[in-house]
Amino acid sequence: MITLPTNQWVEVHLPHNLNDGKFGAALDTGGKHSMIALNPDNGRMYMNGGDYNGTGSGGSYRQQTFSFIPTDPNSWIIEHPECGSGNVQPKHPDFTGWFWDSKRQCFWLVPGVMANADPGNCPGETSGNTSDPGFDKDHLMQWSPTTKLWTSHWGKWNPQHGNPAPPWQSVYDPVNDTIIRPYCQNNTALDIINAETGAWSFVRYGLNAIGKNWCIDKSYLSVDYVARKIYSITGGRLYSISLDNLSTFADLGSTPQGDTSAENKTVWDSNNNVLIYHAYPYDWWAYDPKTLKWTALPNLTASGLTASGRIMGFDRISNCIIVWGQNLNQPNPRLEPGIPYMFLYRYGQQTGVTIQVAKGITVHV
């Protein structure tokens, strides 16, 4: 196990050629768009989807599910193989909603970008934009880390108001037992799904503080479950949405560097109550909602590697920010040496607290 200092990035070598019996995966050769989320019951991070390299005949848009402990380089496990275990699995997820459901003790996959892939298809799986027997495309799905089986819920994603643009992330609210998924229709709107019944509702927002449209489309969503707020960055501005009143949003102003990426990445550090923002490719910032101030963070490891990546998460048990994955053949020499590594950063030593978010439901934050 790796001991992490505070305020210092640490590199951890990613596994090479993890093999699931068919395509395998080479995580240390670059990647993007995978989603990672914590299972608080066993302390492992679970990764699903994404655009990263397979071995053999495998292409992008991987169908494996991995788990790992960030501070243990030898902890990587393929939890669900590329080509089937059980009767169904998602078909080529790229960037999707992926989060832990504390009520049902499972992960949800919410359709976002589910791609076509050729090569890289399994036996009986076509390269077309439709489901195949055993491979569901654009379905809301659950995956159990206990049974290691996928199940589909309510058929193909089909909100009543349509689906004008594919969002890339979703969140779960354990208090209201709802799944929240943004999409872009001139301004940001939200799909809201009752996780028990599948019933739909939605809200649409107006102009931001400077009188312009704003769209959460390809940006991360970061949740402060204590203050009951969702944070996201889009168009160079920071926004928050109230979980207790989803029709309300706040424009919190410009980010320190404007709009650096179409894929704005943030995580909520629940141990230190700050929002961590990766202004790709080089820069890192922390936003404190109490002071409303941004603070620049370091971006180098002790050995001089630049901490950067296209996949990001926060592990509150290991108490670290996680980032990895870059484009293959990254043209910038500052980033290319970092491709084989996952980078870890501990903002502070706080350990968080456990709160009751609903009757019978507690969440460690």
CSV table of C-alpha atoms in Angstrom, one decimal:
chain,number,residue,atom,x,y,z
A,1,MET,CA,0.0,0.0,0.0
A,2,ILE,CA,1.2,3.5,-0.8
A,3,THR,CA,1.2,6.2,1.9
A,4,LEU,CA,0.1,9.5,0.6
A,5,PRO,CA,1.4,12.9,1.8
A,6,THR,CA,-0.8,16.0,1.6
A,7,ASN,CA,-0.4,18.6,-1.1
A,8,GLN,CA,1.8,16.3,-3.3
A,9,TRP,CA,0.8,14.2,-6.3
A,10,VAL,CA,2.0,10.6,-6.3
A,11,GLU,CA,2.1,8.4,-9.4
A,12,VAL,CA,1.0,4.8,-9.4
A,13,HIS,CA,1.8,2.6,-12.4
A,14,LEU,CA,-1.3,1.3,-14.2
A,15,PRO,CA,-1.7,-2.4,-15.0
A,16,HIS,CA,-0.7,-3.6,-18.5
A,17,ASN,CA,-2.5,-6.3,-20.4
A,18,LEU,CA,-5.1,-7.3,-17.8
A,19,ASN,CA,-6.7,-10.3,-19.5
A,20,ASP,CA,-10.3,-11.4,-19.3
A,21,GLY,CA,-9.9,-14.4,-21.6
A,22,LYS,CA,-10.7,-12.6,-24.8
A,23,PHE,CA,-9.7,-9.0,-25.5
A,24,GLY,CA,-8.0,-7.9,-22.3
A,25,ALA,CA,-7.0,-4.3,-21.6
A,26,ALA,CA,-3.9,-2.2,-21.5
A,27,LEU,CA,-4.8,0.7,-19.2
A,28,ASP,CA,-1.2,2.1,-19.2
A,29,THR,CA,-1.3,3.1,-22.9
A,30,GLY,CA,-3.8,5.9,-22.6
A,31,GLY,CA,-7.6,6.3,-22.3
A,32,LYS,CA,-10.5,8.5,-21.6
A,33,HIS,CA,-14.2,8.7,-20.6
A,34,SER,CA,-14.3,5.7,-18.2
A,35,MET,CA,-16.3,6.4,-15.1
A,36,ILE,CA,-15.2,5.4,-11.6
A,37,ALA,CA,-17.3,5.2,-8.4
A,38,LEU,CA,-16.8,4.0,-4.8
A,39,ASN,CA,-18.5,0.9,-3.3
A,40,PRO,CA,-18.4,1.9,0.4
A,41,ASP,CA,-19.3,-1.6,1.5
A,42,ASN,CA,-15.9,-3.0,0.4
A,43,GLY,CA,-13.8,0.2,-0.1
A,44,ARG,CA,-13.1,-0.6,-3.7
A,45,MET,CA,-13.4,1.8,-6.7
A,46,TYR,CA,-15.3,0.4,-9.7
A,47,MET,CA,-14.7,1.5,-13.3
A,48,ASN,CA,-17.0,1.0,-16.2
A,49,GLY,CA,-17.1,2.1,-19.9
A,50,GLY,CA,-14.7,4.3,-21.6
A,51,ASP,CA,-12.5,4.7,-24.6
A,52,TYR,CA,-9.2,2.9,-23.9
A,53,ASN,CA,-7.0,0.3,-25.6
A,54,GLY,CA,-7.8,-3.4,-25.7
A,55,THR,CA,-5.3,-6.1,-26.5
A,56,GLY,CA,-5.6,-8.6,-29.3
A,57,SER,CA,-8.6,-7.8,-31.6
A,58,GLY,CA,-10.2,-5.4,-29.0
A,59,GLY,CA,-11.1,-1.9,-29.9
A,60,SER,CA,-12.4,1.1,-27.8
A,61,TYR,CA,-15.6,1.4,-25.8
A,62,ARG,CA,-14.8,-1.4,-23.4
A,63,GLN,CA,-17.5,-3.6,-21.8
A,64,GLN,CA,-15.4,-4.8,-18.9
A,65,THR,CA,-16.0,-3.7,-15.3
A,66,PHE,CA,-12.9,-3.3,-13.1
A,67,SER,CA,-12.4,-2.7,-9.4
A,68,PHE,CA,-9.3,-1.4,-7.6
A,69,ILE,CA,-8.0,0.3,-4.5
A,70,PRO,CA,-6.1,3.5,-5.6
A,71,THR,CA,-3.3,3.1,-3.1
A,72,ASP,CA,-2.7,-0.5,-3.9
A,73,PRO,CA,-1.1,-1.0,-7.4
A,74,ASN,CA,-1.7,-4.8,-7.2
A,75,SER,CA,-5.4,-4.6,-6.4
A,76,TRP,CA,-6.9,-4.4,-9.9
A,77,ILE,CA,-9.6,-7.1,-10.7
A,78,ILE,CA,-11.8,-7.6,-13.7
A,79,GLU,CA,-15.2,-7.9,-12.0
A,80,HIS,CA,-17.2,-8.5,-15.2
A,81,PRO,CA,-15.6,-9.7,-18.5
A,82,GLU,CA,-15.8,-8.1,-21.9
A,83,CYS,CA,-17.9,-10.8,-23.4
A,84,GLY,CA,-20.6,-11.8,-21.1
A,85,SER,CA,-21.2,-13.3,-17.7
A,86,GLY,CA,-24.9,-13.8,-17.1
A,87,ASN,CA,-27.7,-13.1,-19.5
A,88,VAL,CA,-27.1,-9.4,-20.4
A,89,GLN,CA,-24.7,-6.5,-20.2
A,90,PRO,CA,-24.4,-2.9,-21.6
A,91,LYS,CA,-23.3,-2.6,-25.2
A,92,HIS,CA,-20.2,-0.5,-25.6
A,93,PRO,CA,-20.6,2.2,-23.0
A,94,ASP,CA,-18.3,5.2,-23.5
A,95,PHE,CA,-19.1,8.0,-21.1
A,96,THR,CA,-22.2,7.2,-19.0
A,97,GLY,CA,-23.8,7.8,-15.7
A,98,TRP,CA,-22.1,5.4,-13.2
A,99,PHE,CA,-22.8,5.7,-9.4
A,100,TRP,CA,-23.4,3.7,-6.2
A,101,ASP,CA,-27.0,3.2,-5.0
A,102,SER,CA,-26.9,3.0,-1.2
A,103,LYS,CA,-30.4,1.7,-0.9
A,104,ARG,CA,-30.2,-1.2,-3.3
A,105,GLN,CA,-26.5,-1.9,-2.8
A,106,CYS,CA,-25.7,-1.8,-6.5
A,107,PHE,CA,-24.3,0.4,-9.2
A,108,TRP,CA,-26.4,2.1,-11.9
A,109,LEU,CA,-25.4,2.7,-15.5
A,110,VAL,CA,-27.4,5.5,-17.1
A,111,PRO,CA,-27.2,5.9,-20.9
A,112,GLY,CA,-25.0,8.8,-22.0
A,113,VAL,CA,-22.7,8.0,-24.9
A,114,MET,CA,-22.9,4.4,-26.0
A,115,ALA,CA,-20.8,3.9,-29.1
A,116,ASN,CA,-20.6,1.6,-32.0
A,117,ALA,CA,-17.4,-0.5,-32.0
A,118,ASP,CA,-15.8,-2.5,-34.8
A,119,PRO,CA,-13.5,-4.3,-34.2
A,120,GLY,CA,-14.1,-5.2,-30.6
A,121,ASN,CA,-17.4,-7.0,-30.8
A,122,CYS,CA,-18.1,-10.2,-28.9
A,123,PRO,CA,-19.6,-13.3,-30.4
A,124,GLY,CA,-23.2,-12.5,-31.4
A,125,GLU,CA,-22.7,-8.8,-31.0
A,126,THR,CA,-23.2,-6.5,-34.0
A,127,SER,CA,-21.5,-3.2,-34.7
A,128,GLY,CA,-24.8,-1.5,-35.3
A,129,ASN,CA,-26.6,1.1,-33.1
A,130,THR,CA,-29.1,-1.4,-31.7
A,131,SER,CA,-29.3,-3.9,-28.9
A,132,ASP,CA,-28.4,-7.5,-29.5
A,133,PRO,CA,-29.3,-10.6,-27.5
A,134,GLY,CA,-27.2,-10.3,-24.3
A,135,PHE,CA,-26.1,-6.7,-25.1
A,136,ASP,CA,-28.4,-3.8,-24.3
A,137,LYS,CA,-27.8,-0.5,-25.9
A,138,ASP,CA,-29.2,2.8,-24.3
A,139,HIS,CA,-30.8,0.9,-21.4
A,140,LEU,CA,-30.9,2.0,-17.8
A,141,MET,CA,-29.1,-0.8,-16.0
A,142,GLN,CA,-28.0,-2.1,-12.6
A,143,TRP,CA,-24.9,-4.1,-11.8
A,144,SER,CA,-24.5,-6.0,-8.5
A,145,PRO,CA,-20.9,-6.4,-7.1
A,146,THR,CA,-22.3,-9.3,-5.1
A,147,THR,CA,-23.8,-11.4,-7.9
A,148,LYS,CA,-21.7,-9.7,-10.6
A,149,LEU,CA,-24.8,-9.6,-12.9
A,150,TRP,CA,-26.3,-6.9,-14.9
A,151,THR,CA,-30.1,-6.2,-15.1
A,152,SER,CA,-32.0,-3.9,-17.4
A,153,HIS,CA,-34.7,-1.6,-16.1
A,154,TRP,CA,-37.7,-0.2,-18.0
A,155,GLY,CA,-36.4,-0.9,-21.5
A,156,LYS,CA,-34.6,1.5,-23.8
A,157,TRP,CA,-34.1,5.0,-22.5
A,158,ASN,CA,-37.1,7.0,-23.8
A,159,PRO,CA,-38.0,10.2,-21.8
A,160,GLN,CA,-41.3,11.7,-22.8
A,161,HIS,CA,-39.7,15.0,-23.9
A,162,GLY,CA,-37.1,13.4,-26.1
A,163,ASN,CA,-33.4,13.2,-25.9
A,164,PRO,CA,-31.9,16.1,-27.9
A,165,ALA,CA,-28.3,15.6,-26.8
A,166,PRO,CA,-26.4,12.8,-25.0
A,167,PRO,CA,-25.2,13.9,-21.5
A,168,TRP,CA,-22.1,12.3,-20.0
A,169,GLN,CA,-22.9,11.9,-16.3
A,170,SER,CA,-25.7,11.4,-13.8
A,171,VAL,CA,-26.1,11.3,-10.0
A,172,TYR,CA,-28.2,9.6,-7.4
A,173,ASP,CA,-30.0,11.3,-4.6
A,174,PRO,CA,-30.6,8.8,-1.8
A,175,VAL,CA,-33.0,11.1,0.1
A,176,ASN,CA,-35.5,11.3,-2.7
A,177,ASP,CA,-34.5,8.0,-4.3
A,178,THR,CA,-34.1,9.7,-7.7
A,179,ILE,CA,-31.6,9.6,-10.6
A,180,ILE,CA,-30.7,13.0,-12.0
A,181,ARG,CA,-29.5,13.3,-15.6
A,182,PRO,CA,-28.8,16.6,-17.3
A,183,TYR,CA,-29.2,17.3,-21.0
A,184,CYS,CA,-28.8,20.2,-23.3
A,185,GLN,CA,-31.8,21.9,-25.0
A,186,ASN,CA,-30.8,25.5,-25.5
A,187,ASN,CA,-30.2,25.7,-21.8
A,188,THR,CA,-29.6,23.0,-19.3
A,189,ALA,CA,-32.5,20.7,-18.3
A,190,LEU,CA,-32.7,17.7,-16.1
A,191,ASP,CA,-34.3,14.3,-16.4
A,192,ILE,CA,-35.4,13.1,-13.0
A,193,ILE,CA,-36.2,9.4,-12.6
A,194,ASN,CA,-37.8,7.7,-9.7
A,195,ALA,CA,-35.4,4.9,-9.0
A,196,GLU,CA,-38.1,2.6,-7.7
A,197,THR,CA,-40.9,3.1,-10.2
A,198,GLY,CA,-39.1,4.5,-13.3
A,199,ALA,CA,-41.5,7.5,-13.4
A,200,TRP,CA,-40.2,10.5,-15.2
A,201,SER,CA,-40.2,14.2,-14.5
A,202,PHE,CA,-38.0,17.0,-15.8
A,203,VAL,CA,-37.1,20.7,-15.4
A,204,ARG,CA,-35.6,23.3,-17.7
A,205,TYR,CA,-33.5,26.3,-16.7
A,206,GLY,CA,-33.3,29.9,-18.0
A,207,LEU,CA,-30.4,32.1,-18.8
A,208,ASN,CA,-27.4,32.4,-16.5
A,209,ALA,CA,-26.2,35.5,-14.6
A,210,ILE,CA,-24.7,37.1,-17.7
A,211,GLY,CA,-27.8,36.5,-19.8
A,212,LYS,CA,-26.6,33.6,-21.8
A,213,ASN,CA,-27.5,30.0,-22.5
A,214,TRP,CA,-25.6,27.4,-20.5
A,215,CYS,CA,-25.5,23.6,-21.1
A,216,ILE,CA,-24.2,20.8,-18.9
A,217,ASP,CA,-23.5,18.3,-21.6
A,218,LYS,CA,-20.0,16.9,-21.4
A,219,SER,CA,-19.1,18.0,-17.9
A,220,TYR,CA,-18.8,16.1,-14.6
A,221,LEU,CA,-21.4,16.4,-11.8
A,222,SER,CA,-20.0,16.6,-8.3
A,223,VAL,CA,-22.3,16.2,-5.3
A,224,ASP,CA,-22.1,17.7,-1.8
A,225,TYR,CA,-24.6,15.4,0.0
A,226,VAL,CA,-24.3,17.5,3.3
A,227,ALA,CA,-25.2,20.8,1.7
A,228,ARG,CA,-27.4,19.0,-0.8
A,229,LYS,CA,-25.9,20.6,-3.9
A,230,ILE,CA,-24.7,19.4,-7.3
A,231,TYR,CA,-21.7,21.4,-8.8
A,232,SER,CA,-20.7,21.5,-12.4
A,233,ILE,CA,-18.6,23.7,-14.7
A,234,THR,CA,-19.6,24.5,-18.2
A,235,GLY,CA,-18.6,27.4,-20.5
A,236,GLY,CA,-16.0,28.7,-18.1
A,237,ARG,CA,-18.6,29.2,-15.3
A,238,LEU,CA,-19.4,27.3,-12.1
A,239,TYR,CA,-23.0,26.3,-11.3
A,240,SER,CA,-24.8,24.7,-8.4
A,241,ILE,CA,-28.2,23.0,-8.4
A,242,SER,CA,-30.1,22.3,-5.2
A,243,LEU,CA,-31.0,18.6,-4.6
A,244,ASP,CA,-33.9,19.8,-2.4
A,245,ASN,CA,-35.3,22.0,-5.2
A,246,LEU,CA,-34.1,20.8,-8.6
A,247,SER,CA,-35.8,23.7,-10.4
A,248,THR,CA,-33.3,26.1,-8.7
A,249,PHE,CA,-29.8,26.8,-9.9
A,250,ALA,CA,-27.1,29.3,-9.0
A,251,ASP,CA,-24.5,30.8,-11.3
A,252,LEU,CA,-21.4,31.1,-9.1
A,253,GLY,CA,-19.3,33.0,-11.6
A,254,SER,CA,-16.3,32.5,-13.7
A,255,THR,CA,-13.7,29.8,-13.2
A,256,PRO,CA,-10.1,30.9,-12.7
A,257,GLN,CA,-9.1,30.0,-16.3
A,258,GLY,CA,-12.2,30.4,-18.3
A,259,ASP,CA,-13.4,27.5,-20.5
A,260,THR,CA,-10.4,25.2,-20.8
A,261,SER,CA,-12.2,22.1,-22.0
A,262,ALA,CA,-15.5,20.7,-23.4
A,263,GLU,CA,-15.1,17.9,-20.8
A,264,ASN,CA,-14.9,19.9,-17.6
A,265,LYS,CA,-13.8,17.6,-14.7
A,266,THR,CA,-14.6,18.2,-11.1
A,267,VAL,CA,-14.9,16.0,-8.0
A,268,TRP,CA,-16.3,16.9,-4.5
A,269,ASP,CA,-13.8,16.1,-1.8
A,270,SER,CA,-16.2,15.2,1.0
A,271,ASN,CA,-13.4,14.8,3.5
A,272,ASN,CA,-12.3,18.4,3.2
A,273,ASN,CA,-15.5,20.0,1.8
A,274,VAL,CA,-13.9,21.5,-1.3
A,275,LEU,CA,-14.6,21.2,-5.1
A,276,ILE,CA,-11.5,20.0,-7.0
A,277,TYR,CA,-11.3,21.2,-10.6
A,278,HIS,CA,-8.9,19.9,-13.3
A,279,ALA,CA,-8.4,22.6,-15.9
A,280,TYR,CA,-7.0,20.1,-18.5
A,281,PRO,CA,-4.3,19.6,-19.4
A,282,TYR,CA,-2.0,21.1,-16.7
A,283,ASP,CA,-3.8,23.0,-14.0
A,284,TRP,CA,-5.6,22.2,-10.7
A,285,TRP,CA,-7.8,24.3,-8.5
A,286,ALA,CA,-9.9,24.0,-5.3
A,287,TYR,CA,-13.1,25.9,-4.7
A,288,ASP,CA,-14.3,26.5,-1.2
A,289,PRO,CA,-18.0,27.2,-1.1
A,290,LYS,CA,-17.7,28.8,2.3
A,291,THR,CA,-15.3,31.5,1.2
A,292,LEU,CA,-16.4,31.5,-2.5
A,293,LYS,CA,-12.7,31.5,-3.4
A,294,TRP,CA,-10.5,29.4,-5.8
A,295,THR,CA,-7.0,28.2,-4.7
A,296,ALA,CA,-4.4,27.0,-7.2
A,297,LEU,CA,-3.1,23.5,-6.5
A,298,PRO,CA,0.3,21.9,-7.5
A,299,ASN,CA,0.4,19.7,-10.6
A,300,LEU,CA,3.7,17.8,-10.2
A,301,THR,CA,4.8,14.6,-8.6
A,302,ALA,CA,8.0,14.4,-6.6
A,303,SER,CA,9.7,12.9,-9.6
A,304,GLY,CA,8.5,15.7,-11.9
A,305,LEU,CA,5.6,14.1,-13.8
A,306,THR,CA,2.7,16.3,-14.6
A,307,ALA,CA,-0.5,15.0,-13.0
A,308,SER,CA,-3.2,15.1,-15.7
A,309,GLY,CA,-5.8,12.9,-17.2
A,310,ARG,CA,-9.2,12.4,-18.8
A,311,ILE,CA,-10.7,10.2,-16.1
A,312,MET,CA,-11.3,11.5,-12.6
A,313,GLY,CA,-12.8,10.5,-9.3
A,314,PHE,CA,-12.5,10.8,-5.5
A,315,ASP,CA,-12.1,8.0,-3.0
A,316,ARG,CA,-13.2,9.2,0.4
A,317,ILE,CA,-11.9,6.0,2.1
A,318,SER,CA,-8.4,6.3,0.7
A,319,ASN,CA,-8.9,10.1,1.0
A,320,CYS,CA,-7.5,11.0,-2.4
A,321,ILE,CA,-8.3,12.5,-5.8
A,322,ILE,CA,-7.7,10.1,-8.7
A,323,VAL,CA,-6.9,11.0,-12.3
A,324,TRP,CA,-5.5,9.0,-15.2
A,325,GLY,CA,-5.8,8.6,-18.9
A,326,GLN,CA,-4.7,10.7,-21.8
A,327,ASN,CA,-4.9,10.5,-25.6
A,328,LEU,CA,-2.7,7.9,-27.2
A,329,ASN,CA,0.4,9.4,-28.8
A,330,GLN,CA,-0.1,12.6,-26.7
A,331,PRO,CA,1.8,15.2,-28.7
A,332,ASN,CA,2.9,17.2,-25.6
A,333,PRO,CA,6.1,16.0,-23.9
A,334,ARG,CA,4.8,17.1,-20.5
A,335,LEU,CA,2.0,14.7,-20.6
A,336,GLU,CA,3.3,11.8,-22.6
A,337,PRO,CA,5.5,10.4,-19.8
A,338,GLY,CA,2.4,10.3,-17.6
A,339,ILE,CA,0.3,8.0,-19.7
A,340,PRO,CA,1.3,4.8,-17.8
A,341,TYR,CA,0.3,6.2,-14.5
A,342,MET,CA,-2.7,6.9,-12.3
A,343,PHE,CA,-2.1,10.1,-10.2
A,344,LEU,CA,-3.2,10.4,-6.6
A,345,TYR,CA,-3.6,13.6,-4.5
A,346,ARG,CA,-4.5,14.1,-0.9
A,347,TYR,CA,-5.9,17.6,-0.2
A,348,GLY,CA,-6.0,17.2,3.6
A,349,GLN,CA,-6.1,14.7,6.4
A,350,GLN,CA,-9.8,15.0,7.4
A,351,THR,CA,-11.7,11.7,7.4
A,352,GLY,CA,-15.3,12.8,6.8
A,353,VAL,CA,-18.4,12.0,8.8
A,354,THR,CA,-21.4,9.7,8.5
A,355,ILE,CA,-24.8,11.4,8.2
A,356,GLN,CA,-28.3,10.2,8.0
A,357,VAL,CA,-29.8,11.3,4.7
A,358,ALA,CA,-33.1,9.6,5.0
A,359,LYS,CA,-34.8,7.3,7.5
A,360,GLY,CA,-32.7,4.1,7.6
A,361,ILE,CA,-30.2,5.5,5.1
A,362,THR,CA,-26.8,6.8,6.1
A,363,VAL,CA,-24.0,8.0,3.9
A,364,HIS,CA,-20.3,8.6,4.8
A,365,VAL,CA,-19.3,11.9,3.3
